[in-house]
Every structure is written in structure tokens, then in C-alpha cells.
Short mmCIF file of C-alpha atoms and ligand atoms in Angstrom, two decimals:
data_model
loop_
_atom_site.label_atom_id
_atom_site.label_comp_id
_atom_site.label_asym_id
_atom_site.label_seq_id
_atom_site.Cartn_x
_atom_site.Cartn_y
_atom_site.Cartn_z
CA MET A 1 2.33 -3.45 -18.22
CA SER A 2 3.25 -1.48 -21.31
CA GLU A 3 4.98 1.87 -20.99
CA ARG A 4 2.75 4.33 -19.10
CA PHE A 5 2.20 8.02 -19.79
CA PHE A 6 0.28 10.65 -17.88
CA VAL A 7 -2.24 12.91 -19.63
CA GLU A 8 -3.03 16.18 -17.88
CA GLN A 9 -6.57 16.57 -19.25
CA PRO A 10 -9.06 13.81 -18.34
CA ILE A 11 -9.46 11.64 -21.42
CA GLU A 12 -12.94 11.76 -22.95
CA GLY A 13 -13.46 10.46 -26.45
CA ASP A 14 -10.96 8.61 -28.62
CA GLN A 15 -8.10 11.11 -28.93
CA ALA A 16 -5.40 12.12 -26.48
CA GLU A 17 -2.35 14.36 -26.57
CA LEU A 18 0.87 14.16 -24.64
CA VAL A 19 2.71 17.43 -24.09
CA GLY A 20 5.67 18.69 -22.07
CA PRO A 21 7.80 16.14 -20.22
CA GLU A 22 5.50 13.26 -21.17
CA ALA A 23 5.89 13.94 -24.91
CA HIS A 24 9.63 14.32 -24.40
CA HIS A 25 9.84 11.04 -22.52
CA LEU A 26 7.96 9.17 -25.22
CA SER A 27 9.69 10.58 -28.27
CA HIS A 28 13.21 11.41 -27.10
CA VAL A 29 13.92 9.09 -24.20
CA LEU A 30 12.09 5.97 -25.35
CA ARG A 31 12.26 6.83 -29.05
CA ALA A 32 8.79 5.40 -29.58
CA ARG A 33 7.41 5.30 -33.12
CA ARG A 34 4.11 5.88 -34.80
CA GLY A 35 1.88 2.79 -34.56
CA GLU A 36 3.26 1.62 -31.23
CA PHE A 37 0.94 0.95 -28.30
CA VAL A 38 1.22 2.55 -24.88
CA THR A 39 -0.86 2.85 -21.71
CA LEU A 40 -2.24 6.23 -20.71
CA PHE A 41 -3.66 7.35 -17.38
CA ASP A 42 -5.16 10.66 -16.38
CA GLY A 43 -5.43 10.37 -12.60
CA THR A 44 -9.14 9.54 -12.63
CA GLY A 45 -8.62 5.86 -11.87
CA PHE A 46 -8.82 4.60 -15.44
CA GLU A 47 -6.18 3.16 -17.70
CA TYR A 48 -6.35 3.56 -21.47
CA ARG A 49 -4.76 1.56 -24.26
CA ALA A 50 -3.64 3.90 -26.99
CA ARG A 51 -1.79 3.91 -30.31
CA ILE A 52 0.69 6.58 -31.31
CA GLU A 53 -0.60 8.45 -34.38
CA SER A 54 1.90 11.25 -34.75
CA ILE A 55 4.98 12.55 -33.02
CA ALA A 56 5.93 16.21 -33.28
CA ARG A 57 8.64 18.01 -31.29
CA ALA A 58 6.61 18.88 -28.24
CA GLN A 59 3.42 16.98 -28.83
CA VAL A 60 2.37 13.40 -29.38
CA SER A 61 -1.10 12.51 -30.64
CA LEU A 62 -2.65 9.17 -29.86
CA SER A 63 -5.87 7.35 -30.58
CA VAL A 64 -7.51 5.84 -27.54
CA LEU A 65 -8.58 2.24 -28.15
CA ASP A 66 -10.17 1.25 -24.86
CA ARG A 67 -10.37 2.14 -21.23
CA SER A 68 -10.64 0.10 -18.08
CA ARG A 69 -10.91 0.92 -14.41
CA VAL A 70 -7.81 -0.52 -12.75
CA ASP A 71 -7.67 0.02 -9.02
CA ARG A 72 -4.28 -0.23 -7.35
CA GLU A 73 -5.25 2.00 -4.41
CA LEU A 74 -5.33 1.30 -0.68
CA THR A 75 -8.66 0.24 0.79
CA PHE A 76 -8.87 3.51 2.79
CA SER A 77 -7.75 7.08 2.19
CA LEU A 78 -4.40 7.98 3.72
CA THR A 79 -3.60 11.64 4.37
CA LEU A 80 -0.23 12.63 5.75
CA GLY A 81 0.31 16.09 7.15
CA VAL A 82 4.08 16.40 7.19
CA SER A 83 6.32 19.25 8.23
CA LEU A 84 8.50 18.89 5.15
CA PRO A 85 12.18 18.06 5.30
CA ARG A 86 14.57 20.08 3.16
CA GLY A 87 15.65 19.59 -0.41
CA ASP A 88 16.00 16.20 -1.99
CA ARG A 89 14.52 14.45 0.99
CA GLN A 90 11.14 15.99 0.09
CA LYS A 91 11.29 14.50 -3.35
CA TRP A 92 12.36 11.12 -2.07
CA MET A 93 9.51 11.11 0.42
CA VAL A 94 6.95 11.98 -2.26
CA GLU A 95 8.23 9.18 -4.46
CA LYS A 96 8.01 6.59 -1.69
CA LEU A 97 4.63 7.77 -0.38
CA SER A 98 3.30 7.55 -3.93
CA GLU A 99 4.52 3.99 -4.29
CA LEU A 100 3.02 3.06 -0.94
CA GLY A 101 -0.39 4.34 -2.03
CA ALA A 102 -0.83 7.48 0.08
CA THR A 103 -3.75 9.61 -1.01
CA ARG A 104 -2.69 13.10 -0.03
CA LEU A 105 0.36 14.90 1.34
CA VAL A 106 -0.28 18.17 3.15
CA PRO A 107 2.78 20.31 3.95
CA LEU A 108 2.33 21.14 7.63
CA LEU A 109 3.29 24.49 9.07
CA ALA A 110 4.21 23.68 12.66
CA GLN A 111 6.00 25.99 15.06
CA ARG A 112 9.40 24.47 14.30
CA THR A 113 8.85 23.91 10.58
CA VAL A 114 11.77 24.99 8.40
CA ALA A 115 10.55 24.29 4.84
CA GLU A 116 7.45 25.94 3.43
CA PRO A 117 6.99 24.95 -0.21
CA GLY A 118 5.81 27.65 -2.60
CA ALA A 119 3.77 27.00 -5.73
CA ALA A 120 6.83 26.12 -7.85
CA ALA A 121 8.13 23.65 -5.27
CA ARG A 122 4.71 22.03 -5.01
CA GLU A 123 4.56 21.71 -8.79
CA ARG A 124 7.94 19.93 -8.72
CA LEU A 125 6.62 17.56 -6.07
CA ARG A 126 3.54 16.92 -8.18
CA ARG A 127 5.82 16.03 -11.07
CA THR A 128 7.59 13.56 -8.80
CA ALA A 129 4.21 12.04 -7.90
CA ILE A 130 3.46 11.65 -11.63
CA GLU A 131 6.79 9.92 -12.26
CA ALA A 132 6.16 7.59 -9.34
CA ALA A 133 2.64 6.77 -10.55
CA LYS A 134 3.96 5.98 -14.02
CA GLN A 135 6.51 3.63 -12.59
CA CYS A 136 4.41 1.86 -9.96
CA GLY A 137 1.18 1.51 -11.92
CA ARG A 138 -1.08 3.74 -9.86
CA ASN A 139 -3.90 5.36 -11.75
CA ARG A 140 -4.37 8.08 -9.19
CA LEU A 141 -1.77 10.61 -8.16
CA LEU A 142 -0.59 11.33 -4.66
CA GLU A 143 -2.20 14.74 -4.22
CA ILE A 144 0.12 17.51 -3.03
CA GLY A 145 -1.90 19.92 -0.91
CA GLU A 146 -1.27 23.54 -0.06
CA PRO A 147 0.59 24.23 3.18
CA VAL A 148 -1.71 24.25 6.21
CA GLU A 149 -1.12 25.60 9.71
CA ILE A 150 -0.86 22.75 12.17
CA ALA A 151 -3.76 24.07 14.27
CA ASN A 152 -6.03 23.99 11.22
CA PHE A 153 -4.84 20.59 10.15
CA LEU A 154 -5.52 19.15 13.59
CA SER A 155 -8.99 20.63 13.86
CA ALA A 156 -10.07 20.02 10.24
CA ALA A 157 -9.39 16.26 10.17
CA PRO A 158 -12.72 14.38 10.25
CA ARG A 159 -13.52 13.04 13.71
CA ASP A 160 -14.48 9.65 12.36
CA ALA A 161 -11.08 9.20 10.70
CA GLU A 162 -8.23 7.50 12.53
CA ARG A 163 -6.17 10.54 13.57
CA TRP A 164 -2.63 9.75 14.66
CA ILE A 165 0.06 12.17 15.71
CA LEU A 166 3.56 10.72 15.54
CA HIS A 167 5.89 11.53 18.37
CA PRO A 168 8.89 9.71 19.81
CA HIS A 169 7.86 8.59 23.25
CA ALA A 170 11.01 9.49 25.14
CA VAL A 171 10.44 13.20 25.50
CA PRO A 172 11.88 15.47 28.14
CA ASP A 173 8.67 17.33 28.81
CA GLY A 174 7.05 14.06 29.80
CA TRP A 175 4.12 14.56 27.50
CA ILE A 176 3.94 10.86 27.01
CA SER A 177 5.95 8.19 28.80
CA ALA A 178 7.22 5.04 27.17
CA ALA A 179 4.76 3.02 29.19
CA ALA A 180 1.80 5.20 28.29
CA ALA A 181 2.62 5.46 24.60
CA PRO A 182 0.19 3.35 22.67
CA ARG A 183 2.09 0.98 20.44
CA PHE A 184 1.22 0.78 16.82
CA PRO A 185 -1.43 -1.91 16.36
CA SER A 186 -0.06 -5.19 15.13
CA PRO A 187 -0.71 -6.04 11.48
CA THR A 188 -3.53 -8.28 12.64
CA ALA A 189 -5.35 -5.43 14.37
CA ARG A 190 -8.53 -4.25 12.74
CA LEU A 191 -8.12 -2.37 9.51
CA PRO A 192 -8.69 1.35 9.48
CA ALA A 193 -12.25 2.19 8.57
CA THR A 194 -12.30 4.61 5.68
CA ALA A 195 -9.76 7.30 6.41
CA VAL A 196 -6.48 7.65 8.25
CA VAL A 197 -4.96 11.07 8.90
CA ILE A 198 -1.42 11.28 10.23
CA ALA A 199 0.67 14.20 11.49
CA VAL A 200 4.46 14.08 11.26
CA GLY A 201 6.47 16.84 12.91
CA PRO A 202 9.59 18.83 12.01
CA GLU A 203 13.16 17.77 12.90
CA GLY A 204 12.79 19.92 16.01
CA GLY A 205 9.68 17.95 16.95
CA PHE A 206 6.18 19.12 17.78
CA THR A 207 5.98 21.62 20.63
CA ALA A 208 4.24 20.74 23.88
CA GLU A 209 1.47 23.13 22.89
CA GLU A 210 0.90 21.36 19.57
CA LEU A 211 0.86 17.98 21.26
CA GLN A 212 -1.60 19.16 23.91
CA GLN A 213 -3.84 20.60 21.26
CA SER A 214 -3.90 17.33 19.35
CA LEU A 215 -4.82 15.44 22.48
CA ALA A 216 -7.60 17.88 23.29
CA LEU A 217 -9.01 17.30 19.81
CA GLY A 218 -9.00 13.55 20.28
CA TRP A 219 -5.93 12.62 18.22
CA THR A 220 -4.09 9.45 19.21
CA PRO A 221 -0.35 9.63 19.85
CA ARG A 222 1.64 6.94 18.07
CA THR A 223 5.26 5.96 18.40
CA LEU A 224 7.46 4.09 15.99
CA GLY A 225 9.88 2.82 18.60
CA PRO A 226 12.70 4.29 20.67
CA ARG A 227 14.87 5.62 17.83
CA ILE A 228 14.41 9.13 16.49
CA LEU A 229 13.56 8.85 12.82
CA ARG A 230 14.02 11.51 10.21
CA ILE A 231 10.79 13.15 9.10
CA GLU A 232 10.64 11.25 5.84
CA THR A 233 11.53 7.94 7.50
CA ALA A 234 8.70 8.39 10.01
CA ALA A 235 6.21 9.22 7.24
CA ILE A 236 7.25 6.26 5.13
CA ALA A 237 7.39 3.85 8.07
CA ILE A 238 3.82 4.58 9.12
CA ALA A 239 2.58 4.36 5.52
CA ALA A 240 4.38 1.04 5.07
CA GLN A 241 2.77 -0.39 8.19
CA LEU A 242 -0.63 0.63 6.91
CA VAL A 243 0.05 -0.89 3.52
CA GLY A 244 0.85 -4.13 5.29
CA SER A 245 -2.56 -4.11 6.93
CA SER A 246 -4.39 -3.06 3.78
CA HIS A 247 -2.95 -5.82 1.59
CA PRO A 248 -2.11 -8.65 3.97
N1 LIG B 1 13.77 16.07 18.16
C1 LIG B 1 12.44 15.70 17.82
C2 LIG B 1 12.46 14.58 16.80
C3 LIG B 1 11.75 14.94 15.60
S1 LIG B 1 11.85 13.72 14.38
C4 LIG B 1 11.65 15.27 19.03
O1 LIG B 1 12.25 14.85 20.00
O2 LIG B 1 10.42 15.30 18.98
C5 LIG B 1 10.65 14.36 13.24
C6 LIG B 1 9.27 13.80 13.38
O3 LIG B 1 9.26 12.46 12.97
C7 LIG B 1 8.68 13.81 14.78
O4 LIG B 1 8.08 15.03 15.10
C8 LIG B 1 7.66 12.68 14.69
O5 LIG B 1 6.46 13.14 14.11
C9 LIG B 1 8.34 11.72 13.76
N2 LIG B 1 9.13 10.69 14.49
C10 LIG B 1 10.46 10.53 14.49
N3 LIG B 1 10.81 9.47 15.23
C11 LIG B 1 9.68 8.94 15.71
C12 LIG B 1 9.36 7.82 16.55
N4 LIG B 1 10.31 7.03 17.04
N5 LIG B 1 8.06 7.59 16.83
C13 LIG B 1 7.10 8.39 16.34
N6 LIG B 1 7.32 9.46 15.56
C14 LIG B 1 8.59 9.73 15.24
#
């Protein structure tokens, strides 16, 4: 795989421009030269072979030689509604979820949520998703959604999707006992149909009310074992299990 660069505007025709951090990466970090070949992607699922025509300070012009559809996605869409952790752990989670093939990350606003990302924070996370896609060869970006209230997230998820709410099973309010907690299906269990939607709670956990609401809407509670995982660990663990069943 030659060096990959992300183009903000969908590529149509035989010219493309890199601007901003992508132009900087190409010209200053990699010190690429005119005439060299690189791979471009624009998030539409295609990959383009391109030749560098000119390098200016903040802009690189390339001619596009060919395009091919290269699919490195999961076989189903994977949406994670996550009550975001703080700081660097957000970024780390976005990087790992991108690598694992997640389709969409929706910042969840639950009753105990502490971090609500504004537009600038979401833009930074999008940048992280771009960096991850460059590195891992995905031609689609992990989409960073706008924050959504948990009640809306729970009710808006399509009924024919697999809808899983993650919750440690040993809870004091007895919402779900260890014995009653459905275990995650083994890797040999049937593959998810077309869409999986997952809810991951804040460090303080989902409230009893939120859990009851999810049950009433037909969500399935899932546990990841008896240890309490950090938010980002739980999100990545469930995505990793799904990746295992998507690409056995
Ligand atoms: N004190 C909280 C723990 C929250 S951990 C509580 O007792 O609920 C943050 C989130 O990660 C949880 O809301 C849940 O969605 C997920 N999580 C953490 N550990 C988990 C486990 N063992 N099984 C399933 N989900 C887990």
C-alpha cells in the first residue's frame, strides 16, 4: 500500500488537491516530490492512484490516474452510542474503533454523562478518524455523530437491528443477575444481519431508569464478564468481538 492521503472533496475527474494537514503531511513530514505516486481516498469507498504535479506551501496538486473500489469494511454496519470518556481516552477510542471497522460513533448523553463534545471537539475526533483510516487502509471514515440524548438513541435505533445495551451484570439494583445476563454469543453464533447498534454507558453506569427503558424498547442486555471495564475498553471489546465474527 503506498502512502495514503485523504481528500475532503469527493474526487470526480482527473485532478485532486490536498490542503491543510494532508498537504503538510505530504510535503513537510514525508518530503514527497513532484512525480511521486500516492494513494488518495475521499471516504466514498474508492481508492485512487495519483501522481504529484505540484507542491506549494499549503496545497498539493495531483493528477488522478485511476480509481478502484476497495472494500475493507465490516459485513454489517456497526453503530456505537457511547457516553464519552474524558480527554485523551476519547481520541484513543476513536482510533481503535476506526481500525476495528466501526461505522458510526454517536456521543451519548446519559444521565451520568460527564463529557459532551462541542463542534470543535467533534472535529478533532473526525481528524483522528481520518488519521486512523489513512493508517489502516479503510476507504470510509468512522462517522462522528452529534450528541444524542440516550432516550432518543434508544428509541431511534431500527427495530430490525441487533440492539445491545452493555451493562456489567453484578449490579446492586438487581436489574439483571449474573445468571440471567445473556452471555455474548460465541464467535460461531450467527452473524449479525445488517446492522448492530450498541449503547455504552458513562463511568457512573446507566441508571435503572435508562436500563428499564431500553428493555421496554426491546434492547438486549449484554455483559462482557465480571470485571468493570472503562468506557473505551467496553466499546473496543464489543467491536473486537464483532470483528472476529465478521472476518472469521
Ligand atoms: N459503575 C458502573 C460501571 C460503568 S463502566 C456500573 O456499575 O454500571 C462504563 C460502561 O462500560 C458501562 O455503563 C457499560 O456500558 C460498559 N461496561 C463496563 N464493564 C462492562 C461489563 N463487564 N459488561 C458490560 N458492559 C460493561
